[in-house]
Coordinates of N, CA and C and ligand atoms in Angstrom, one line a residue:
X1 N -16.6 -5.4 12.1 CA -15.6 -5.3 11.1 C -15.8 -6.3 10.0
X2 N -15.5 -6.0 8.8 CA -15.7 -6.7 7.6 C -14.7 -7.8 7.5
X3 N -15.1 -9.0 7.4 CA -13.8 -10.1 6.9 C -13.5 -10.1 5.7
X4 N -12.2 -9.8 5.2 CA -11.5 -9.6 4.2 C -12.2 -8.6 3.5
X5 N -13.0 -7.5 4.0 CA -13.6 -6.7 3.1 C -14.4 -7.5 2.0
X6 N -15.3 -8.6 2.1 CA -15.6 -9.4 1.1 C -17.1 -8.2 0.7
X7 N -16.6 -7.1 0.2 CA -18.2 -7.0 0.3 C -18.6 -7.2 -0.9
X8 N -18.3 -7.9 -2.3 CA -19.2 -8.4 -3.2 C -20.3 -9.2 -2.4
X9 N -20.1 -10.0 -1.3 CA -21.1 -10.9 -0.2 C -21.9 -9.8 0.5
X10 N -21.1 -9.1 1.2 CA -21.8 -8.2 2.1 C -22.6 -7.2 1.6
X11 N -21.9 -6.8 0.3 CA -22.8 -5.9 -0.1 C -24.4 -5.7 -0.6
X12 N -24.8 -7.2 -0.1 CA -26.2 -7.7 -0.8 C -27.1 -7.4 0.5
X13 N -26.4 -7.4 1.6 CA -27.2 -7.4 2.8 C -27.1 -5.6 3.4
X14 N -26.2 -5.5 2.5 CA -26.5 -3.5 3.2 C -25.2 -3.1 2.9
X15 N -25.0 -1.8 2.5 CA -24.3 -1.1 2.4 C -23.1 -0.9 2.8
X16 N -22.1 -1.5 3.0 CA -20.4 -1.6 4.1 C -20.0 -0.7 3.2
X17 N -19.2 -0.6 3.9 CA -18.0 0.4 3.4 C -16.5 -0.2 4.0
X18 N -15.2 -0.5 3.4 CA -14.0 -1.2 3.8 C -13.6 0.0 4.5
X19 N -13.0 -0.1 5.5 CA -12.2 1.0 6.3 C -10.9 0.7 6.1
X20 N -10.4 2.1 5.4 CA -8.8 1.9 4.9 C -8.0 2.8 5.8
X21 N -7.3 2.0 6.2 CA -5.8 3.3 7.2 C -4.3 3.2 5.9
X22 N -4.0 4.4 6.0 CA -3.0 4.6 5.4 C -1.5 5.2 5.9
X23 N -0.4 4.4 5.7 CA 0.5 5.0 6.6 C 1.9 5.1 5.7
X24 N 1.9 6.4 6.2 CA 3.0 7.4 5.7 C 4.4 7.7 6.1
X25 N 5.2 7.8 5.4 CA 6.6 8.8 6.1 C 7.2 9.7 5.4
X26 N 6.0 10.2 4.0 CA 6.8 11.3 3.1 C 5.5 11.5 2.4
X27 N 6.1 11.8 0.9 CA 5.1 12.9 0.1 C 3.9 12.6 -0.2
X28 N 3.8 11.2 0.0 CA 2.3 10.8 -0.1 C 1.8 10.6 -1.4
X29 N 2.4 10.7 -2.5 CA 1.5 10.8 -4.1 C 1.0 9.6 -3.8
X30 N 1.4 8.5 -3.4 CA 0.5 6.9 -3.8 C -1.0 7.6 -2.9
X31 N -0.8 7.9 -1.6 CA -2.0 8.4 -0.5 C -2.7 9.1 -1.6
X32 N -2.6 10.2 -2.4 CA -3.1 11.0 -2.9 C -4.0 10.4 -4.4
X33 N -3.3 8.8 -4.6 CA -3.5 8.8 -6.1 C -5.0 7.3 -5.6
X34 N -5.0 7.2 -4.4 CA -5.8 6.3 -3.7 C -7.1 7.2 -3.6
X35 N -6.9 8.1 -2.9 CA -7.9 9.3 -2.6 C -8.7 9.7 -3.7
X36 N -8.0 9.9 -4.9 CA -8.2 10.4 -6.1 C -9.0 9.4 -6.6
X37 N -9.0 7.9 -6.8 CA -9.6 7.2 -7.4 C -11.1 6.7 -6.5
X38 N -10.8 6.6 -4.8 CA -12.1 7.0 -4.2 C -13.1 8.0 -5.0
X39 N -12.6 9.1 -4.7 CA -13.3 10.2 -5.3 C -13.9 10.1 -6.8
X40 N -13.4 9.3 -7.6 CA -13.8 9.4 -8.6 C -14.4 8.6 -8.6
X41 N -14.8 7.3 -8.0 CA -15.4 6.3 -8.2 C -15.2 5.2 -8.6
X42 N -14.1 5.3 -9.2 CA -13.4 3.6 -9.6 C -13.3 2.5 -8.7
X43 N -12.9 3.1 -7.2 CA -12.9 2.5 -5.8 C -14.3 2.9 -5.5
X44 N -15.2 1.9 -4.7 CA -16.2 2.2 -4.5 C -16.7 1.5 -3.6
X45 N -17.4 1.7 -2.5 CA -17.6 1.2 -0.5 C -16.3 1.0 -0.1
X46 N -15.4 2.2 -0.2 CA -14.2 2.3 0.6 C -14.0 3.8 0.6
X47 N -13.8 3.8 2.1 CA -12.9 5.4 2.6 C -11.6 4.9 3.4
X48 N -11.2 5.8 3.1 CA -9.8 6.2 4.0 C -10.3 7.0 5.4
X49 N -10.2 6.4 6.4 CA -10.7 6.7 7.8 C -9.0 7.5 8.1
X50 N -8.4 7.1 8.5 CA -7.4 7.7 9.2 C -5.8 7.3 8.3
X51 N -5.4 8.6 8.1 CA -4.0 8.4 7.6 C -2.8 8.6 9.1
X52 N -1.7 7.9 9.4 CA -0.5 7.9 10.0 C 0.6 7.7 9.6
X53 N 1.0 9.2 10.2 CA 2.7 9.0 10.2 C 3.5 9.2 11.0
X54 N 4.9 8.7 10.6 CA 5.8 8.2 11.7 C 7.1 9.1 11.5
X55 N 6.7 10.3 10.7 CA 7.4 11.7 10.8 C 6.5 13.0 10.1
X56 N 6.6 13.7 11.3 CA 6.0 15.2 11.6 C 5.3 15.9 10.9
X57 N 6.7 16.1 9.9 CA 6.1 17.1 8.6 C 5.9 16.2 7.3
X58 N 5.7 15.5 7.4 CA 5.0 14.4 6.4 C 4.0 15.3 5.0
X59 N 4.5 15.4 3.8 CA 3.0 16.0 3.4 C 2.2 15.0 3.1
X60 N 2.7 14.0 3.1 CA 1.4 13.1 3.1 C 0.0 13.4 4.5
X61 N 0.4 14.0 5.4 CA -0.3 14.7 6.6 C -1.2 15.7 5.9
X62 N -0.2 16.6 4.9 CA -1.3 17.6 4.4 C -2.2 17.5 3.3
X63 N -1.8 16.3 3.0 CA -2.9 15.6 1.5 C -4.2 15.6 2.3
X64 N -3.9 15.0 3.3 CA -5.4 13.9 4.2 C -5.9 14.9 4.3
X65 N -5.3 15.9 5.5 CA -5.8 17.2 6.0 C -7.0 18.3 4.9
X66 N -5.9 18.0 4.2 CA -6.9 18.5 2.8 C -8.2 18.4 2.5
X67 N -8.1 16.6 2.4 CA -9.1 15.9 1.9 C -9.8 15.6 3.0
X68 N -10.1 16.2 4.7 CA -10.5 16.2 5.7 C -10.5 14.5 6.0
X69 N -9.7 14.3 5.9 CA -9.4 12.7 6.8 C -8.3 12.8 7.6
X70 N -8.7 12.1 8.6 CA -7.9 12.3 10.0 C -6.6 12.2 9.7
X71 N -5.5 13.0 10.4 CA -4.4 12.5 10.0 C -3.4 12.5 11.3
X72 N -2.9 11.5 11.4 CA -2.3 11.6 12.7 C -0.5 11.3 12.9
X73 N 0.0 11.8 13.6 CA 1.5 11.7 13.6 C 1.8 10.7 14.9
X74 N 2.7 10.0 15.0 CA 2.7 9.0 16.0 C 4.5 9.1 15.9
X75 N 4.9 9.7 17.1 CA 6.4 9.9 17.3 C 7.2 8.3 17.8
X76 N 7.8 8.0 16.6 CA 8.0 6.5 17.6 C 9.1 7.0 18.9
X77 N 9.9 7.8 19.0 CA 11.0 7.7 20.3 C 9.9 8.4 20.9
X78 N 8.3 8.6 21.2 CA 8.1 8.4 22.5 C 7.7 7.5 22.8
X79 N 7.5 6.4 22.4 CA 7.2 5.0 22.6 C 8.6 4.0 22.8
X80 N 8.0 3.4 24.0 CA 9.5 2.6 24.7 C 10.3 1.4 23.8
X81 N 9.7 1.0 23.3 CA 10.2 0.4 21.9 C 9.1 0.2 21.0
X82 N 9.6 -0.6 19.9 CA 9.2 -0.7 18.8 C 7.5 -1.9 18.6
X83 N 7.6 -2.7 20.1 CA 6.2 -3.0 20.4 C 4.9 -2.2 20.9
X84 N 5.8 -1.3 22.0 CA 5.0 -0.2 22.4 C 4.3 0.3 21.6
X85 N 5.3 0.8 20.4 CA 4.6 1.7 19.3 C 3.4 1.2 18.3
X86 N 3.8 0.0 18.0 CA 2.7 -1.2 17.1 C 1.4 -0.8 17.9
X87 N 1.8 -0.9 19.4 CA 0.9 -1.6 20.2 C -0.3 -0.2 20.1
X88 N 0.5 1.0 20.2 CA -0.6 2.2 20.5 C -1.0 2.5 19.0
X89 N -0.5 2.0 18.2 CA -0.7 2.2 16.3 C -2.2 1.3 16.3
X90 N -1.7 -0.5 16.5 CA -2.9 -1.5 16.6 C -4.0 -0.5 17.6
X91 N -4.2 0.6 18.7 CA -5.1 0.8 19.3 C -5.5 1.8 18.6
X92 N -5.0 2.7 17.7 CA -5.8 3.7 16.8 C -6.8 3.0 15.8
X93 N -6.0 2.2 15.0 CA -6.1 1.0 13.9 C -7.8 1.1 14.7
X94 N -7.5 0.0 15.4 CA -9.0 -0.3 15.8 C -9.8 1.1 16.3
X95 N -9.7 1.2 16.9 CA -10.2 2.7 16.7 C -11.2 3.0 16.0
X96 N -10.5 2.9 14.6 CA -11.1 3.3 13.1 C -12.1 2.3 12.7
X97 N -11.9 0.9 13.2 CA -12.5 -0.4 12.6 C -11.9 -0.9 11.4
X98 N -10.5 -0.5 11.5 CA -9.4 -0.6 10.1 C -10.0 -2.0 9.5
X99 N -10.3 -1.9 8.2 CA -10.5 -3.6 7.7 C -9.3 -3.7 6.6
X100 N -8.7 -2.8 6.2 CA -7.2 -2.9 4.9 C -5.8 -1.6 5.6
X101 N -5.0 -2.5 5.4 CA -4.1 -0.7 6.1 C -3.3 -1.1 4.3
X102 N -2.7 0.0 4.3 CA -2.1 0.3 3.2 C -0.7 1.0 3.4
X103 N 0.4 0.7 2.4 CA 1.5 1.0 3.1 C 2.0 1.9 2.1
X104 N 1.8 3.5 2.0 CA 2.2 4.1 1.3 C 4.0 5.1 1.2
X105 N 5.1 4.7 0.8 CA 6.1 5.0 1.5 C 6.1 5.2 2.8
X106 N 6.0 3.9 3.3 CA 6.1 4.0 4.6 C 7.4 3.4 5.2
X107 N 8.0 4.0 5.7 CA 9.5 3.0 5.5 C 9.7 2.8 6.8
X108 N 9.1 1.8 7.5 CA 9.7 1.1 8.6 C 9.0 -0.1 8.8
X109 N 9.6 -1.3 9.0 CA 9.5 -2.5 9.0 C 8.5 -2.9 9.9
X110 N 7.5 -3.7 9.4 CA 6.4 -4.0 10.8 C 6.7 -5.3 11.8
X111 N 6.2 -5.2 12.7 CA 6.6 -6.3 13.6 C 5.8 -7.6 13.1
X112 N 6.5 -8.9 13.9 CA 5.7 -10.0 13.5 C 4.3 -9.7 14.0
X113 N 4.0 -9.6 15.2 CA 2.5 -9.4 16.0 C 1.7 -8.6 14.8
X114 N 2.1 -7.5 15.1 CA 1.1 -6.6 13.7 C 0.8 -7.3 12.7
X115 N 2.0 -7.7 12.1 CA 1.4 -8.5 10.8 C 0.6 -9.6 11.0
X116 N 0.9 -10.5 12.1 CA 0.0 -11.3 12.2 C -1.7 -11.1 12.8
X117 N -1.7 -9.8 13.3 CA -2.7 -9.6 13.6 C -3.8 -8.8 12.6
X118 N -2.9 -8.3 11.5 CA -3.6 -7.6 10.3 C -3.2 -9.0 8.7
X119 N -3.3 -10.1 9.1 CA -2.7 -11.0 8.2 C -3.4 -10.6 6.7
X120 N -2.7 -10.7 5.6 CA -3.4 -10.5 4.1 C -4.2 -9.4 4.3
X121 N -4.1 -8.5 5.5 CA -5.1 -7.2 5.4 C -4.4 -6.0 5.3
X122 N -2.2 -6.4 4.9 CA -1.6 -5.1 4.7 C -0.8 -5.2 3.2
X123 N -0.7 -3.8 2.5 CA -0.8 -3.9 1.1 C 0.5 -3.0 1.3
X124 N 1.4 -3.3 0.6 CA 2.5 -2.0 0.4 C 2.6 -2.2 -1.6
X125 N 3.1 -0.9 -1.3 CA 3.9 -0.5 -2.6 C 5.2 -0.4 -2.9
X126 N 6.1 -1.1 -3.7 CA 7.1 -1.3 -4.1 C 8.0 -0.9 -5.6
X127 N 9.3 0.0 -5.7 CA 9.3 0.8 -6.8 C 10.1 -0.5 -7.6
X128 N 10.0 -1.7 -7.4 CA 10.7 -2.4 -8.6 C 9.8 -4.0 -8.9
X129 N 10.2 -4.7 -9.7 CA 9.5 -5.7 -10.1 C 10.0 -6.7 -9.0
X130 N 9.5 -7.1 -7.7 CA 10.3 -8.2 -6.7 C 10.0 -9.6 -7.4
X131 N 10.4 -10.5 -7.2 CA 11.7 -10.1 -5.9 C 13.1 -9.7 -6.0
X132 N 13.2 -9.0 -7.1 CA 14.4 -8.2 -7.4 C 14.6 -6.7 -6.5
X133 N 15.5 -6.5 -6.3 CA 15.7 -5.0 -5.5 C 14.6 -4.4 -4.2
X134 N 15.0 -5.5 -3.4 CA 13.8 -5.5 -2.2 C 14.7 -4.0 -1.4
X135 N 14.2 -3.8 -0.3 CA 14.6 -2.6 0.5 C 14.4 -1.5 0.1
X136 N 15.4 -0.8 0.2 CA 15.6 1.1 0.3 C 16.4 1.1 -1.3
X137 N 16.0 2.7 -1.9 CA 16.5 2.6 -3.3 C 16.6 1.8 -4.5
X138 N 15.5 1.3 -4.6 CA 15.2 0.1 -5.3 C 15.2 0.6 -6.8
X139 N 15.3 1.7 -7.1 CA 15.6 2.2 -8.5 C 16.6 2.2 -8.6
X140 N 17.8 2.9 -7.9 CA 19.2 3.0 -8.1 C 20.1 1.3 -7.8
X141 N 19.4 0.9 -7.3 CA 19.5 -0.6 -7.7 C 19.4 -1.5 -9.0
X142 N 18.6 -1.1 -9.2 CA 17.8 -1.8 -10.7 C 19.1 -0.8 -11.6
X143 N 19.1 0.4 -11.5 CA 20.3 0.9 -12.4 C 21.7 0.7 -12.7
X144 N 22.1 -0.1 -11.2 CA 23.5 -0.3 -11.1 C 23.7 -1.6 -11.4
X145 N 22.6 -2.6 -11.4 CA 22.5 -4.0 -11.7 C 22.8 -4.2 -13.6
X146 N 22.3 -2.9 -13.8 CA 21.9 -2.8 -15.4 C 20.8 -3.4 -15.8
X147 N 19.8 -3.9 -15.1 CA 18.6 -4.5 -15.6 C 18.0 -3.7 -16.6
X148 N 17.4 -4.2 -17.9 CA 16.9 -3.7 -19.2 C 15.3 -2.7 -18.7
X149 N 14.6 -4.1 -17.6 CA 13.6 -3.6 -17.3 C 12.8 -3.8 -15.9
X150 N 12.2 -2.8 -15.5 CA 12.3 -2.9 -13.4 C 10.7 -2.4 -13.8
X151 N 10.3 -2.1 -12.5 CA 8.9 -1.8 -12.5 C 8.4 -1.1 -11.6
X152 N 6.9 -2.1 -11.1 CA 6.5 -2.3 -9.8 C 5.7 -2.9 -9.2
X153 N 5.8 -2.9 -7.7 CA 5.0 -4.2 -7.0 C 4.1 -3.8 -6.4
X154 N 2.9 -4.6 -6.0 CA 2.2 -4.6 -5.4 C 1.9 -5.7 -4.5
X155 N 1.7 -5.9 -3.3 CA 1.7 -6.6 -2.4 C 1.3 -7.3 -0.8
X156 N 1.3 -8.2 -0.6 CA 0.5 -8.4 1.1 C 2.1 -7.9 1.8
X157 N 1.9 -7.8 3.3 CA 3.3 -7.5 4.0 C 2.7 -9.5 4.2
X158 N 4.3 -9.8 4.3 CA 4.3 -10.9 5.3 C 5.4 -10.2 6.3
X159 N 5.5 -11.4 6.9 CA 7.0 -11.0 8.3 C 8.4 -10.8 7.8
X160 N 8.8 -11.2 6.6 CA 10.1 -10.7 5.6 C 9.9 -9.4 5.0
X161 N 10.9 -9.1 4.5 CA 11.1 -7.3 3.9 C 10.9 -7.5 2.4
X162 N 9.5 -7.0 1.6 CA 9.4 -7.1 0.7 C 9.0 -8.4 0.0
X163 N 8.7 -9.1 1.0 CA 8.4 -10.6 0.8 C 7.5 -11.1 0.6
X164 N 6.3 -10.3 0.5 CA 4.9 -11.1 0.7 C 3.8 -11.3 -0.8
X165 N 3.1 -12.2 -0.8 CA 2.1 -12.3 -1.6 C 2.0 -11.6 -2.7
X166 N 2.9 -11.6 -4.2 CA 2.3 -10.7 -5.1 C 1.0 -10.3 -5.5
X167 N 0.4 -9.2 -6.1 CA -1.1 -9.3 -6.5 C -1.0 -8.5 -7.5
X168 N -0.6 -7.4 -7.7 CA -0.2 -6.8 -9.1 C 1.2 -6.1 -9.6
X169 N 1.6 -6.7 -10.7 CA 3.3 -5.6 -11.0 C 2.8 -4.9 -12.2
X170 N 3.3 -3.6 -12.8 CA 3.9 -3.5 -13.6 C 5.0 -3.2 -14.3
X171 N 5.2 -3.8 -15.6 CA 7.2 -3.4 -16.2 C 7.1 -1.9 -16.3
X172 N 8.5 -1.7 -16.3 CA 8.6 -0.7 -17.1 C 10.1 -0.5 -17.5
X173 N 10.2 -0.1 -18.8 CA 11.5 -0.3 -19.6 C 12.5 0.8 -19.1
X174 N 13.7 0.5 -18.5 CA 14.7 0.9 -18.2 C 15.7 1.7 -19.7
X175 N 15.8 2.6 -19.7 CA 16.6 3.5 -21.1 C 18.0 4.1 -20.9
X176 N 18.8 3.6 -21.5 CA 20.3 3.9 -21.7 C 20.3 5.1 -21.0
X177 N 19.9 6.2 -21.1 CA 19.9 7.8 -20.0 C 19.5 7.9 -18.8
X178 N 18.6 6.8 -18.6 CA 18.5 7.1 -17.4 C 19.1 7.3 -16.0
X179 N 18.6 8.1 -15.1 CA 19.1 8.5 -14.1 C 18.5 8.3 -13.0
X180 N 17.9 8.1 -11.6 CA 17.5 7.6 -10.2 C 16.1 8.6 -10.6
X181 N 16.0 9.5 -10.9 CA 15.4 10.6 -11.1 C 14.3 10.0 -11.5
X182 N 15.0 9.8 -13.0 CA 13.9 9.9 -14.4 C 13.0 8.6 -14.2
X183 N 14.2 7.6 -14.0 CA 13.3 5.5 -13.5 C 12.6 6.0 -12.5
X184 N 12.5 7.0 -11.6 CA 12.0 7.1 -10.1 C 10.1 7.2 -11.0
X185 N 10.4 8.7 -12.0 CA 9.4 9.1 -12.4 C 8.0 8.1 -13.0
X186 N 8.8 7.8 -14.2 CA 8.3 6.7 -14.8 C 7.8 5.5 -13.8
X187 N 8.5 4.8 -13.1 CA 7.9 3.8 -12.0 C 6.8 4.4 -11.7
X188 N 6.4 6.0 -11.0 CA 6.1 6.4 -10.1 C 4.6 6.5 -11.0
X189 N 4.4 6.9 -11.9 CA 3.4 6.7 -13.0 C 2.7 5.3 -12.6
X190 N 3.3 4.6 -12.5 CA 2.9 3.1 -12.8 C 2.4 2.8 -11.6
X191 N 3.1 3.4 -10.4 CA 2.0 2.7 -9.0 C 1.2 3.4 -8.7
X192 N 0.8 4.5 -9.1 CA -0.5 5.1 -9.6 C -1.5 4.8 -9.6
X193 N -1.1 3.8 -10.9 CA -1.9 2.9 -11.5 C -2.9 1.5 -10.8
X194 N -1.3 1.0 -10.4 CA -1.7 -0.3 -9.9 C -2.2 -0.3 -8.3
X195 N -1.6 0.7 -7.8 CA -2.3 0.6 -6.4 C -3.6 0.3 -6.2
X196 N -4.4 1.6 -7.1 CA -5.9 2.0 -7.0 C -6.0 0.5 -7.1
X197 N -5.5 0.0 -8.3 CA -6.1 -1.4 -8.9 C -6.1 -2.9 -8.0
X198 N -5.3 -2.8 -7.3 CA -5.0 -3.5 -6.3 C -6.2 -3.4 -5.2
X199 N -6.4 -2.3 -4.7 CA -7.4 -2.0 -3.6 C -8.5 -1.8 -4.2
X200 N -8.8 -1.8 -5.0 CA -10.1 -2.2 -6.0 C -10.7 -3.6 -5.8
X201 N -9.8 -4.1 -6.2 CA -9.9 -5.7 -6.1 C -10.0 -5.6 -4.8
X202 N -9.1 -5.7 -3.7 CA -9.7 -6.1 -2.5 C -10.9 -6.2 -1.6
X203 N -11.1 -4.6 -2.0 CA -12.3 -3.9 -1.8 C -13.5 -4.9 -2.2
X204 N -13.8 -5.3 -3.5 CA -14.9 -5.7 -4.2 C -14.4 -7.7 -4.3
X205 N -14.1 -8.1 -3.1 CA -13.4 -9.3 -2.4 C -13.2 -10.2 -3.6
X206 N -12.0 -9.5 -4.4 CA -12.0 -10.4 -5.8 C -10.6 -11.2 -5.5
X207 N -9.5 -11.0 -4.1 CA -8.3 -11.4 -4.2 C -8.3 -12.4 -3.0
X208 N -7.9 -13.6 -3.5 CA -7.7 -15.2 -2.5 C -6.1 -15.5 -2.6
X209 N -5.8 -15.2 -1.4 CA -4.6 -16.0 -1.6 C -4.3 -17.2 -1.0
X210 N -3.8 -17.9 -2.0 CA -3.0 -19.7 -1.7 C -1.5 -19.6 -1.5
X211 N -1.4 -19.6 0.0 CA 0.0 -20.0 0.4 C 0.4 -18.6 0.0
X212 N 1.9 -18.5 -1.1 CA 2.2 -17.2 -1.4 C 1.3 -16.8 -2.9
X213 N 0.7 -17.4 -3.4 CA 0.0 -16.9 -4.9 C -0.9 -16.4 -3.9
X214 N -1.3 -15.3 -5.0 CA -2.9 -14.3 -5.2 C -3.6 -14.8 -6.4
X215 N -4.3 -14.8 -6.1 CA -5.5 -15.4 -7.1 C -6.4 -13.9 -7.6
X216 N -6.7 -13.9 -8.6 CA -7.4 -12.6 -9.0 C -8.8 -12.5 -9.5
X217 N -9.4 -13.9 -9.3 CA -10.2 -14.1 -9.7 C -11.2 -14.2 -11.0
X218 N -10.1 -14.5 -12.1 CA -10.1 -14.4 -13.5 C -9.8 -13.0 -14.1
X219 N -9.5 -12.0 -13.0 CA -9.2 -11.0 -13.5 C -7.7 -10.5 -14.2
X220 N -8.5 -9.5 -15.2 CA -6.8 -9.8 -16.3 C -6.5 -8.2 -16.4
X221 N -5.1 -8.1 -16.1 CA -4.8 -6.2 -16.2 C -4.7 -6.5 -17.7
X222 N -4.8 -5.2 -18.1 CA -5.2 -4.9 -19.6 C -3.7 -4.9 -19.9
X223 N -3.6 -5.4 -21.0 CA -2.1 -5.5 -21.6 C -1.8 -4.3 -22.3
X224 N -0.6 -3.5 -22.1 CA -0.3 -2.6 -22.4 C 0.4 -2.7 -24.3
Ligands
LIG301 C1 7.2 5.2 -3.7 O1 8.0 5.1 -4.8 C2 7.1 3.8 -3.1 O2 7.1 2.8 -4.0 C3 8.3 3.7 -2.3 O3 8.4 5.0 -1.7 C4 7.8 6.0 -2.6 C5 6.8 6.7 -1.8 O4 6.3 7.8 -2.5 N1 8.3 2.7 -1.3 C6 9.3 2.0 -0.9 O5 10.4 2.1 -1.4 C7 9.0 0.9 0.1 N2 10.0 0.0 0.2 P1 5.0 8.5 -2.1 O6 5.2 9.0 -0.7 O7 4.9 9.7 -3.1 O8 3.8 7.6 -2.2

């Protein structure tokens, strides 16, 4: 397994590739806009080995399926609790030789063990600028707060909800009409964007983190 996916290092001695797991509980566009930038090449010595979800009809299941990457459904009430289930998740995980998991609407809270055993090696996506409007409905939040301008996040998990290591946001301007809908859209544009960019960096071992800072390694997102 690769440490930290450093393969700007590794990649001098042969060929790695980062093993990415992705895990789902709905439509999957972030899964899809990840996939898409593999394929194109912007991401580059990284596959997506196995996508998981933790409901049924997920289309994020039929993105993968598509793009023939394994896709697997993991029912948590058959698992005796909430460790069990980590526990047979952590045995797929490895499985794959997971070296990044990625948390694409994935909406259930990880345990401390997982996280500590995948530390700085799990990334979520977040539809607002944190640490404002952490949890569930984070646009209809940002709308009833009246905030001018919300965004999005990009992120390590730590053991808190929405709490971990920033690495990339972008704004985006909030407009007198808007509706949960329209902010949903607009955001949804933007972690598009930043995801790929996020796991780009990872990938090509450009991101150190101190304490709670990410360090980007002189790298600068292009100012809009
Ligand atoms: C995205 O907007 C993501 O930011 C959000 O769920 C949506 C999933 O969409 N995640 C959270 O709210 C996590 N707290 P997708 O399935 O189309 O990628």
């Amino acid at each position: 397994m690769l440490q930290n996916c450093n393969i700007v290092k590794l990649h001098k001695k042969s060929a790695m590739t980062c093993n990415i797991a992705v895990l789902v509980s709905g439509r999957g566009s972030n899964l899809q806009s990840i996939i898409d930038n593999i394929e194109s090449g912007y991401i580059r010595n990284a596959s997506i080995n196995v996508v998981v979800s933790d409901v049924h009809d997920a289309y994020a299941l039929e993105r993968a399926r598509d793009r023939a990457i394994d896709a697997i459904f993991i029912n948590p009430s058959e698992h005796g609790s909430k460790k069990d289930y980590e526990k047979y998740l952590i045995g797929i995980l490895e499985e794959y030789s997971i070296d990044l998991i990625l948390l694409a609407g994935y909406m259930r809270l990880l345990g401390n063990s997982f996280i500590r055993r995948y530390k700085n090696r799990i990334m979520n996506i977040h539809p607002s600028l944190l640490p404002s409007f952490k949890g569930l409905d984070a646009q209809k939040q940002a709308l009833e707060y009246g905030v001018k301008v919300s965004g999005c996040t990009v992120h390590f998990v730590d053991e808190g909800m929405d709490s971990g290591p920033i690495i990339l946001q972008q704004s985006v301007r909030v407009l007198e009409n808007d509706t949960v809908e329209s902010l949903s859209e607009r955001i949804l544009e933007q972690e598009h964007v930043i995801y790929p960019e996020a796991v780009k960096l990872f990938v090509e071992g450009k991101l150190k983190v101190q304490g709670r800072i990410v360090l980007t390694r002189n790298y600068e997102r292009p100012v809009k």
